[in-house]
Amino acid sequence: MTEKSVKSISEIASFCKENGLIYPNSSIYGGLAGFWDYGPVGCEIKNNIKNDWWKTFVHKREDVVGIDGTTITHPSVWKASGHIDCFTDPLIDCKKCNTRIRGDHLIEDTLKIPADNLSLKEITELIKKKNIKCPNCKTGELTNPRNYNLMFSTEVGAIKDDNSTAYLRPETAQVIFADFKLVQKSARMQLPFGIAQMGKAYRNEISPRDFIFRSREFEQMEIEYFVHPDKINDCPNMTNEIKKFKIQIITAQTQEKGDSNHIETTIGDLLKKKIIKSEWHAYWLYQMYKWFLELDMKYENIRLREHMKAELSHYSEGTFDIEYRFPFGWKEIHGMADRGCFDLTQHNKYSTEDLTYFDQESNKKIIPYVAAEPSQGLDRAFLAFIIDAYTKEKDRFVLKLHPKLAPVQVAILPLMKKDGMKEKARDLFNILKEDFTCLFDDKGSIGRRYSRVDEIGGLYSITIDYDTLKDNTVTVRDRDTTEQIRINIDQLENALHNLIKRKNKLTEFGKVMGKG
Ligand code: ATP
């Protein structure tokens, strides 16, 4: 296991604030707990994550289409989905200092045992038995836990009455179910197929914490993948390559024994042992796990966690999380449930529409089965990618983000502002900005400018100097290795395309030019 560069979440929060990645929202008024703003560098990285996710799972596939629904929907959606009745966390108050505490987190933090699955009664008993006091004031007695609904409510329309209450969506998934029939018909989709959506979700978390890990407004990127209920094990995409794919996993059985260690195994083995129940679920777990690795997340820092029976959500036939090794422990960054036919059955019952699907093969109407619901929190992915890329070297700091995620692909840096170097650099910027995300910087020493590019994860720095004015060559510097080569401006665009796509290394260009 490699030594982590990041020691604490507050270190990463300071780094993000100083470098324009993320700021506390409305900080000029003291901030608002659980709300964060992305700065100039942060929003570039965030957009890059979104774009890659959409490209990978929508544009590159024939069987997935996207939608962009509203964040406020008809309240019946949330009644049918079970959110109005079941989307709750156990809330506890301190009788002395009035701090509000999430019951399961209190148990997890003080007793170091998993508590996601504990009932209100079990939490009450543990607090009494172990004499747990308020974590804030240390001495306060605690109230018994009670169910607290996480949905933000609002009013729709000019008249406020019982019928005007609406909710900000706590997940993007339900809008997909509500639009299922319209999408299926208009896009002429045949089972198996998926509907993807990304966008804001809101949860009035009892105690937002760990920087952007648990916030009250965040973004999700989700897919509902529908299959015929008799064909959940009939995944034509399940190749031997996927079956042999290695992953780290902590199973439900291991956790039930109180063991917190994961093992390494293969997707095929998990299917054989029926730990993953269907081929389609296994296929999507593989897809999402691989997505992180392909974006350079370190293998040792991610793992799957199987949900224990008692912690399964009301809709789930089986759930796995992808967890990341944060400075505050292994935590969920992605959740993937097998939702069965729960949601469409519910909306079919509560709504006025027939949401069944006509299966031509059997000549029957069926309710499609959601074999997998890959649910990716964008902000948690962002945090994990940043922590993973955060690298302290002997004499410098560098954010080693994958080229697809880097906020700047090419930094254009005139050595000095004088003698035409600045103008030459500006001309180059104007050409390269058409194809690359570019930064023009002529302020401060060249060394300091290289450091600044490294700190925000900028990929290549181009320096325009006196030689450029003589022979039209520039220096290209690689963020990860700090290697530099000289290259003719005429070959620069082509070289950058190859470098960014990782078709070539900088040294290979050096050899071609004979100047490496
Ligand atoms: P947790 O157990 O950590 O509260 P969850 O199981 O409720 O999370 P899901 O409902 O499965 O989360 O949501 C899917 C994804 O949405 C999560 O894996 C996470 O990445 C993201 N997510 C959920 N809640 C939050 C939050 N409060 N802040 C940021 N991201 C969140």
XYZ file of C-alpha atoms and ligand atoms in Angstrom:
547
model
C 0.000 0.000 0.000
C 1.448 3.355 -0.940
C 1.831 6.067 1.681
C -0.965 8.595 1.253
C 0.180 12.135 0.607
C -2.931 13.640 2.164
C -2.897 13.490 5.926
C -6.289 14.985 6.721
C -9.453 16.245 5.095
C -8.823 19.757 6.429
C -5.501 19.760 4.530
C -7.332 19.006 1.293
C -10.033 21.608 2.077
C -7.356 24.307 2.551
C -5.624 23.238 -0.642
C -8.925 23.447 -2.557
C -9.700 26.888 -1.151
C -6.253 28.368 -1.829
C -6.080 27.098 -5.387
C -9.590 27.993 -6.538
C -11.057 24.486 -6.514
C -13.745 24.798 -3.842
C -14.830 27.495 -1.391
C -17.325 27.440 1.460
C -20.594 28.857 0.110
C -21.500 32.423 1.198
C -18.343 32.613 3.286
C -18.643 36.416 3.518
C -21.656 35.756 5.768
C -19.977 33.018 7.764
C -20.834 30.186 5.368
C -23.791 27.812 5.256
C -23.122 24.309 6.569
C -23.219 21.662 3.864
C -23.035 24.028 0.870
C -19.920 24.521 -1.275
C -19.026 26.515 -4.376
C -16.639 25.323 -7.058
C -14.041 27.937 -8.068
C -12.370 28.531 -11.456
C -10.097 25.484 -11.275
C -12.633 23.268 -9.494
C -15.425 23.799 -11.990
C -13.095 22.837 -14.869
C -12.176 19.572 -13.136
C -15.805 18.910 -12.222
C -16.952 19.499 -15.808
C -14.204 17.181 -17.047
C -15.440 14.408 -14.729
C -19.012 14.936 -15.914
C -18.016 15.014 -19.569
C -15.999 11.825 -19.320
C -18.770 10.012 -17.453
C -21.374 11.073 -20.030
C -19.096 10.204 -22.937
C -18.251 6.787 -21.494
C -21.718 5.723 -20.417
C -24.027 7.539 -22.848
C -22.282 8.682 -26.022
C -20.120 5.595 -26.462
C -23.061 3.218 -25.932
C -26.004 2.340 -28.130
C -28.090 1.058 -25.228
C -28.070 4.136 -22.944
C -29.791 7.481 -23.554
C -29.811 10.581 -21.385
C -32.386 12.935 -19.911
C -32.235 16.174 -17.971
C -35.238 16.403 -15.641
C -36.281 19.022 -13.095
C -35.141 19.143 -9.481
C -38.703 19.710 -8.206
C -41.278 17.131 -9.247
C -44.850 16.182 -8.405
C -44.909 15.136 -4.707
C -46.648 11.864 -5.645
C -43.350 10.746 -7.176
C -41.852 10.740 -3.677
C -44.889 9.075 -2.133
C -44.755 6.238 -4.661
C -40.988 5.814 -4.339
C -41.211 5.515 -0.557
C -39.105 8.619 0.115
C -41.846 10.458 2.030
C -42.212 7.526 4.428
C -38.759 5.953 4.477
C -36.046 8.442 3.495
C -35.018 9.074 7.076
C -31.988 9.105 9.352
C -32.035 8.641 13.152
C -31.910 12.088 14.772
C -30.695 12.613 18.332
C -30.475 15.887 20.305
C -28.149 16.737 23.155
C -30.310 17.864 26.073
C -27.558 20.166 27.310
C -25.976 21.924 24.307
C -28.755 21.172 21.749
C -26.322 19.692 19.203
C -28.126 17.549 16.632
C -26.461 14.231 15.964
C -27.053 11.442 13.436
C -27.597 8.338 15.575
C -25.884 5.749 13.364
C -22.828 8.005 12.934
C -22.632 8.489 16.697
C -22.502 4.719 17.212
C -19.988 4.265 14.390
C -17.702 7.011 15.713
C -17.798 6.053 19.394
C -18.009 2.250 19.258
C -16.221 1.771 15.898
C -18.825 -0.680 14.631
C -20.944 -0.481 11.465
C -24.298 1.053 12.402
C -26.064 1.770 9.108
C -28.439 -1.109 9.734
C -29.384 -0.432 13.364
C -33.018 0.217 14.286
C -34.052 3.149 16.492
C -34.509 0.676 19.358
C -31.028 -0.802 18.914
C -29.430 2.668 18.846
C -31.337 3.637 22.030
C -30.162 0.477 23.797
C -26.528 0.936 22.763
C -26.489 4.554 23.950
C -27.836 3.474 27.347
C -25.645 0.376 27.688
C -22.418 2.118 26.690
C -23.349 5.354 28.475
C -22.670 7.438 25.358
C -22.759 11.208 25.901
C -22.897 14.151 23.500
C -19.764 14.201 21.279
C -19.834 18.005 21.277
C -20.090 19.041 24.942
C -18.907 15.588 26.148
C -21.264 15.501 29.151
C -24.803 16.111 27.803
C -27.486 13.434 28.061
C -28.975 12.431 24.690
C -32.602 12.126 23.605
C -33.833 8.854 22.105
C -33.367 8.758 18.311
C -36.338 9.582 16.110
C -36.861 9.363 12.363
C -35.967 12.541 10.523
C -36.830 12.937 6.822
C -33.926 14.222 4.722
C -35.953 15.832 1.947
C -36.035 19.624 1.630
C -39.604 20.793 1.176
C -40.811 23.917 -0.577
C -44.089 25.476 -1.762
C -45.225 25.480 -5.373
C -47.774 28.105 -6.467
C -49.170 31.276 -4.951
C -51.519 29.631 -2.463
C -49.927 27.852 0.471
C -51.974 24.872 1.626
C -51.583 21.128 2.164
C -51.487 20.563 -1.582
C -48.759 23.082 -2.333
C -45.916 21.205 -0.622
C -43.284 19.884 -2.995
C -39.789 18.459 -2.516
C -36.372 19.120 -3.944
C -35.242 15.798 -5.361
C -33.020 13.809 -2.978
C -31.785 11.680 -5.922
C -31.936 11.892 -9.686
C -33.223 8.322 -10.098
C -36.934 8.882 -9.574
C -37.236 11.394 -12.412
C -35.924 8.652 -14.691
C -38.677 6.272 -13.543
C -41.357 8.926 -13.922
C -40.196 9.560 -17.522
C -39.565 5.889 -18.309
C -42.416 5.380 -20.764
C -41.860 8.663 -22.577
C -38.167 7.939 -23.058
C -38.715 4.356 -24.095
C -41.284 5.339 -26.723
C -39.670 8.510 -28.065
C -36.154 7.044 -28.276
C -37.582 3.681 -29.476
C -35.569 1.756 -26.898
C -35.855 -2.033 -26.600
C -34.880 -3.991 -23.501
C -32.197 -4.168 -22.287
C -31.478 -0.436 -22.142
C -30.527 2.313 -19.741
C -31.536 5.895 -19.026
C -28.895 8.227 -17.619
C -29.206 11.539 -15.875
C -26.848 13.896 -14.093
C -27.767 16.861 -11.976
C -28.323 18.341 -8.562
C -29.768 16.446 -5.612
C -30.581 17.826 -2.177
C -30.543 16.181 1.242
C -30.999 18.024 4.507
C -28.222 16.001 6.163
C -28.304 16.118 9.982
C -24.606 16.792 10.233
C -22.846 17.587 6.962
C -19.154 16.830 7.370
C -15.840 15.800 5.879
C -15.730 18.747 3.470
C -17.730 17.989 0.279
C -18.090 14.306 1.191
C -21.415 14.884 2.931
C -23.102 18.052 1.781
C -26.693 19.224 1.537
C -26.575 20.121 -2.144
C -24.567 17.851 -4.421
C -24.630 16.300 -7.867
C -25.342 12.774 -8.970
C -24.695 10.904 -12.201
C -27.049 7.956 -12.387
C -28.212 5.231 -14.753
C -31.261 3.021 -14.437
C -30.587 -0.103 -16.458
C -33.762 -1.985 -17.424
C -33.795 -5.641 -18.456
C -36.461 -8.290 -18.953
C -37.180 -9.772 -15.486
C -36.478 -13.299 -16.796
C -33.165 -12.232 -18.329
C -31.162 -10.731 -15.482
C -28.529 -13.396 -16.096
C -28.539 -13.033 -19.815
C -25.888 -10.372 -20.372
C -24.366 -10.685 -23.848
C -21.630 -8.239 -22.842
C -20.281 -10.525 -20.106
C -16.941 -11.543 -21.601
C -14.162 -13.683 -20.183
C -12.100 -10.539 -19.870
C -14.710 -9.114 -17.491
C -14.927 -12.367 -15.557
C -11.160 -12.307 -15.030
C -11.158 -8.663 -13.939
C -9.576 -8.277 -10.496
C -11.236 -6.237 -7.778
C -10.928 -5.696 -4.062
C -14.084 -6.482 -2.102
C -15.353 -6.676 1.449
C -18.291 -9.071 1.513
C -21.367 -8.954 3.741
C -20.244 -12.174 5.415
C -16.865 -10.681 6.335
C -18.516 -7.593 7.827
C -21.033 -9.677 9.748
C -18.072 -11.387 11.439
C -16.806 -7.961 12.495
C -13.824 -8.169 10.142
C -12.983 -4.956 8.243
C -10.471 -6.417 5.776
C -11.162 -6.803 2.085
C -9.919 -9.527 -0.227
C -8.888 -9.515 -3.867
C -10.958 -11.629 -6.218
C -12.483 -11.585 -9.696
C -15.907 -10.623 -11.033
C -16.284 -14.225 -12.294
C -15.600 -15.633 -8.841
C -18.192 -13.335 -7.244
C -20.754 -14.494 -9.785
C -19.875 -18.150 -9.255
C -20.285 -17.798 -5.502
C -23.540 -15.872 -6.061
C -22.238 -12.929 -4.033
C -23.253 -10.853 -7.058
C -26.630 -12.332 -7.987
C -26.961 -11.407 -11.652
C -24.717 -11.038 -14.671
C -26.120 -7.611 -15.467
C -25.380 -6.322 -11.968
C -21.843 -7.734 -12.215
C -21.378 -6.157 -15.636
C -22.265 -2.669 -14.382
C -20.175 -3.010 -11.236
C -17.249 -3.829 -13.504
C -17.982 -0.839 -15.750
C -18.053 1.645 -12.905
C -15.070 0.193 -11.026
C -13.041 0.222 -14.261
C -14.035 3.846 -14.938
C -12.205 4.937 -11.788
C -9.098 2.889 -12.629
C -9.022 4.189 -16.195
C -8.963 7.693 -14.781
C -5.823 6.749 -12.840
C -7.367 6.076 -9.444
C -4.911 3.897 -7.567
C -6.004 0.260 -7.428
C -5.219 -0.071 -3.717
C -7.470 2.878 -2.881
C -10.794 1.508 -4.132
C -12.830 -1.525 -3.230
C -16.351 -2.902 -3.452
C -18.424 -3.295 -0.311
C -21.401 -5.625 -0.296
C -24.302 -4.328 1.793
C -25.308 -6.557 4.661
C -28.880 -7.902 4.521
C -30.061 -5.731 7.389
C -28.817 -2.496 5.810
C -30.427 -3.015 2.388
C -32.761 -0.168 1.377
C -36.482 -0.870 1.098
C -36.248 -1.188 -2.708
C -33.046 -3.206 -2.986
C -32.554 -6.842 -4.000
C -28.813 -6.426 -3.413
C -26.462 -3.440 -3.189
C -22.737 -2.864 -3.577
C -20.874 0.350 -2.905
C -17.596 1.394 -4.441
C -15.560 2.750 -1.540
C -12.509 4.998 -1.552
C -9.794 5.015 1.096
C -10.231 8.575 2.412
C -8.050 10.036 5.190
C -11.120 9.441 7.415
C -11.472 5.773 6.407
C -13.050 3.659 3.662
C -16.254 5.427 2.564
C -18.843 5.117 -0.201
C -18.293 7.075 -3.389
C -20.698 5.077 -5.542
C -23.776 2.984 -4.745
C -25.207 0.328 -7.039
C -28.440 -1.407 -6.151
C -30.348 -4.100 -7.952
C -33.754 -2.371 -7.625
C -35.761 -5.202 -9.117
C -39.196 -4.133 -10.328
C -39.870 -1.992 -7.250
C -39.959 1.500 -8.717
C -41.865 0.921 -11.940
C -44.361 -1.271 -10.044
C -44.914 1.547 -7.559
C -45.299 4.271 -10.190
C -47.524 1.965 -12.209
C -49.752 1.655 -9.140
C -49.786 5.310 -8.021
C -49.822 7.115 -11.394
C -52.483 7.329 -14.067
C -50.215 5.801 -16.744
C -49.637 2.210 -17.767
C -45.886 1.817 -17.315
C -45.672 -1.745 -18.552
C -43.511 -2.707 -21.512
C -44.773 -4.890 -24.312
C -42.409 -7.814 -24.802
C -42.728 -8.947 -28.402
C -41.010 -12.277 -27.810
C -43.518 -13.504 -25.232
C -46.360 -11.319 -26.481
C -46.879 -10.147 -22.913
C -46.834 -6.921 -20.963
C -44.122 -6.888 -18.330
C -42.679 -4.508 -15.739
C -38.993 -4.082 -16.636
C -36.449 -5.050 -14.016
C -33.749 -2.599 -12.895
C -30.792 -4.972 -12.762
C -28.414 -2.171 -11.835
C -28.667 1.413 -10.764
C -25.154 2.853 -10.951
C -25.408 5.924 -8.737
C -22.357 8.142 -8.757
C -21.961 11.153 -6.507
C -20.055 13.689 -8.579
C -18.680 15.582 -5.595
C -17.424 12.420 -3.901
C -15.778 11.324 -7.162
C -14.172 14.777 -7.366
C -12.867 14.515 -3.806
C -11.492 11.025 -4.353
C -9.763 12.006 -7.623
C -8.180 15.049 -5.983
C -6.937 13.105 -2.961
C -5.606 10.363 -5.199
C -3.741 12.818 -7.400
C -2.381 14.932 -4.522
C 1.349 14.242 -4.619
C 4.104 15.692 -2.492
C 7.540 15.188 -4.000
C 10.899 16.054 -2.481
C 11.005 19.585 -3.762
C 7.591 20.240 -5.240
C 3.866 19.616 -5.002
C 1.917 18.292 -7.985
C -1.697 17.340 -8.651
C -1.279 14.307 -10.911
C -4.752 14.232 -12.419
C -5.472 12.063 -15.457
C -5.158 14.127 -18.700
C -8.934 13.897 -19.195
C -9.522 15.540 -15.817
C -6.762 18.166 -15.857
C -8.207 21.705 -15.594
C -5.497 23.041 -17.909
C -4.034 21.057 -20.772
C -1.551 23.611 -22.001
C -0.081 26.543 -20.076
C 1.571 29.145 -22.282
C 4.304 30.987 -20.470
C 6.485 33.695 -22.081
C 9.866 33.656 -20.325
C 9.723 37.459 -20.156
C 7.247 40.106 -21.159
C 9.806 42.016 -23.256
C 11.424 41.748 -26.713
C 8.337 40.284 -28.395
C 8.115 37.120 -26.270
C 4.775 38.071 -24.805
C 3.300 38.819 -28.240
C 4.637 35.543 -29.670
C 3.123 33.676 -26.693
C -0.247 35.408 -27.188
C -0.266 34.379 -30.864
C 0.388 30.782 -29.818
C -2.350 30.972 -27.172
C -4.815 32.185 -29.815
C -4.034 29.176 -32.006
C -3.936 26.500 -29.310
C -7.041 27.665 -27.426
C -9.192 26.384 -30.305
C -8.246 22.783 -29.545
C -7.004 22.729 -25.970
C -7.902 24.127 -22.569
C -5.189 26.762 -22.303
C -3.868 29.094 -19.664
C -1.841 32.194 -20.474
C 0.374 33.365 -17.638
C 3.078 36.022 -17.819
C 3.128 36.995 -14.140
C 6.100 36.209 -11.867
C 9.213 34.083 -12.274
C 9.091 31.115 -14.647
C 9.832 28.738 -11.747
C 6.882 30.029 -9.755
C 4.649 29.749 -12.817
C 5.675 26.094 -13.358
C 4.857 25.412 -9.697
C 1.461 27.011 -10.023
C 0.670 24.877 -13.091
C 1.816 21.738 -11.208
C -0.319 22.646 -8.189
C -3.540 22.807 -10.167
C -2.689 19.756 -12.280
C -1.941 21.577 -15.580
C -0.501 19.030 -18.012
C 2.019 20.738 -20.270
C 3.791 24.074 -19.985
C 5.072 25.750 -23.121
C 7.798 28.329 -22.648
C 8.487 30.993 -25.235
C 12.038 32.366 -24.921
C 14.756 34.116 -26.940
C 15.423 30.956 -28.988
C 11.758 30.885 -30.014
C 12.211 34.256 -31.654
C 15.251 32.928 -33.560
C 14.281 29.356 -34.574
C 10.542 29.054 -33.863
C 11.049 26.331 -31.219
C 9.503 26.258 -27.755
C 10.124 24.270 -24.594
C 7.466 21.728 -23.651
C 7.534 20.673 -19.994
C 5.757 17.583 -18.659
C 3.921 18.065 -15.359
C 4.498 14.539 -14.056
C 8.171 14.079 -14.858
C 9.267 17.751 -15.187
C 11.102 16.609 -18.344
C 11.532 19.265 -20.996
C 12.106 19.056 -24.740
C 12.358 21.645 -27.469
C 9.946 21.314 -30.309
C 9.144 23.352 -33.399
C 5.916 25.340 -33.137
C 4.752 23.810 -36.448
C 4.751 20.366 -34.817
C 3.315 21.481 -31.516
C -0.379 20.888 -32.136
C 0.120 17.364 -33.363
C 2.536 16.579 -30.539
C 0.115 17.904 -27.915
C -2.764 15.834 -29.297
C -0.634 12.701 -29.044
C 0.738 13.552 -25.626
C -2.665 14.298 -24.130
C -4.134 11.093 -25.510
C -1.087 9.323 -24.052
C -0.158 7.962 -27.442
C 3.392 9.136 -26.896
C 5.591 10.171 -24.034
C 7.417 13.452 -24.072
C 10.779 11.682 -24.326
C 9.643 9.994 -27.549
C 9.057 13.394 -29.097
C 12.474 14.403 -27.845
C 13.992 11.499 -29.774
C 12.054 12.346 -32.930
C 13.313 15.887 -32.717
C 16.806 14.684 -31.845
C 16.843 17.117 -28.979
C 15.501 15.048 -26.028
P -24.404 7.684 2.705
O -24.619 6.284 3.249
O -22.959 8.089 2.682
O -25.325 8.698 3.313
P -26.158 6.955 0.619
O -26.035 5.473 0.643
O -27.338 7.586 1.252
O -24.814 7.635 1.171
P -26.981 6.958 -2.085
O -28.378 7.263 -1.767
O -26.621 5.565 -2.478
O -26.049 7.433 -0.873
O -26.507 8.005 -3.181
C -25.655 7.665 -4.265
C -24.407 8.508 -4.255
O -24.719 9.887 -4.094
C -23.457 8.192 -3.106
O -22.629 7.091 -3.413
C -22.672 9.471 -2.998
O -21.614 9.473 -3.940
C -23.673 10.537 -3.371
N -24.209 11.172 -2.151
C -25.221 10.756 -1.374
N -25.428 11.599 -0.347
C -24.509 12.587 -0.489
C -24.216 13.769 0.254
N -24.924 14.109 1.311
N -23.210 14.562 -0.179
C -22.496 14.246 -1.281
N -22.733 13.143 -2.012
C -23.728 12.320 -1.636
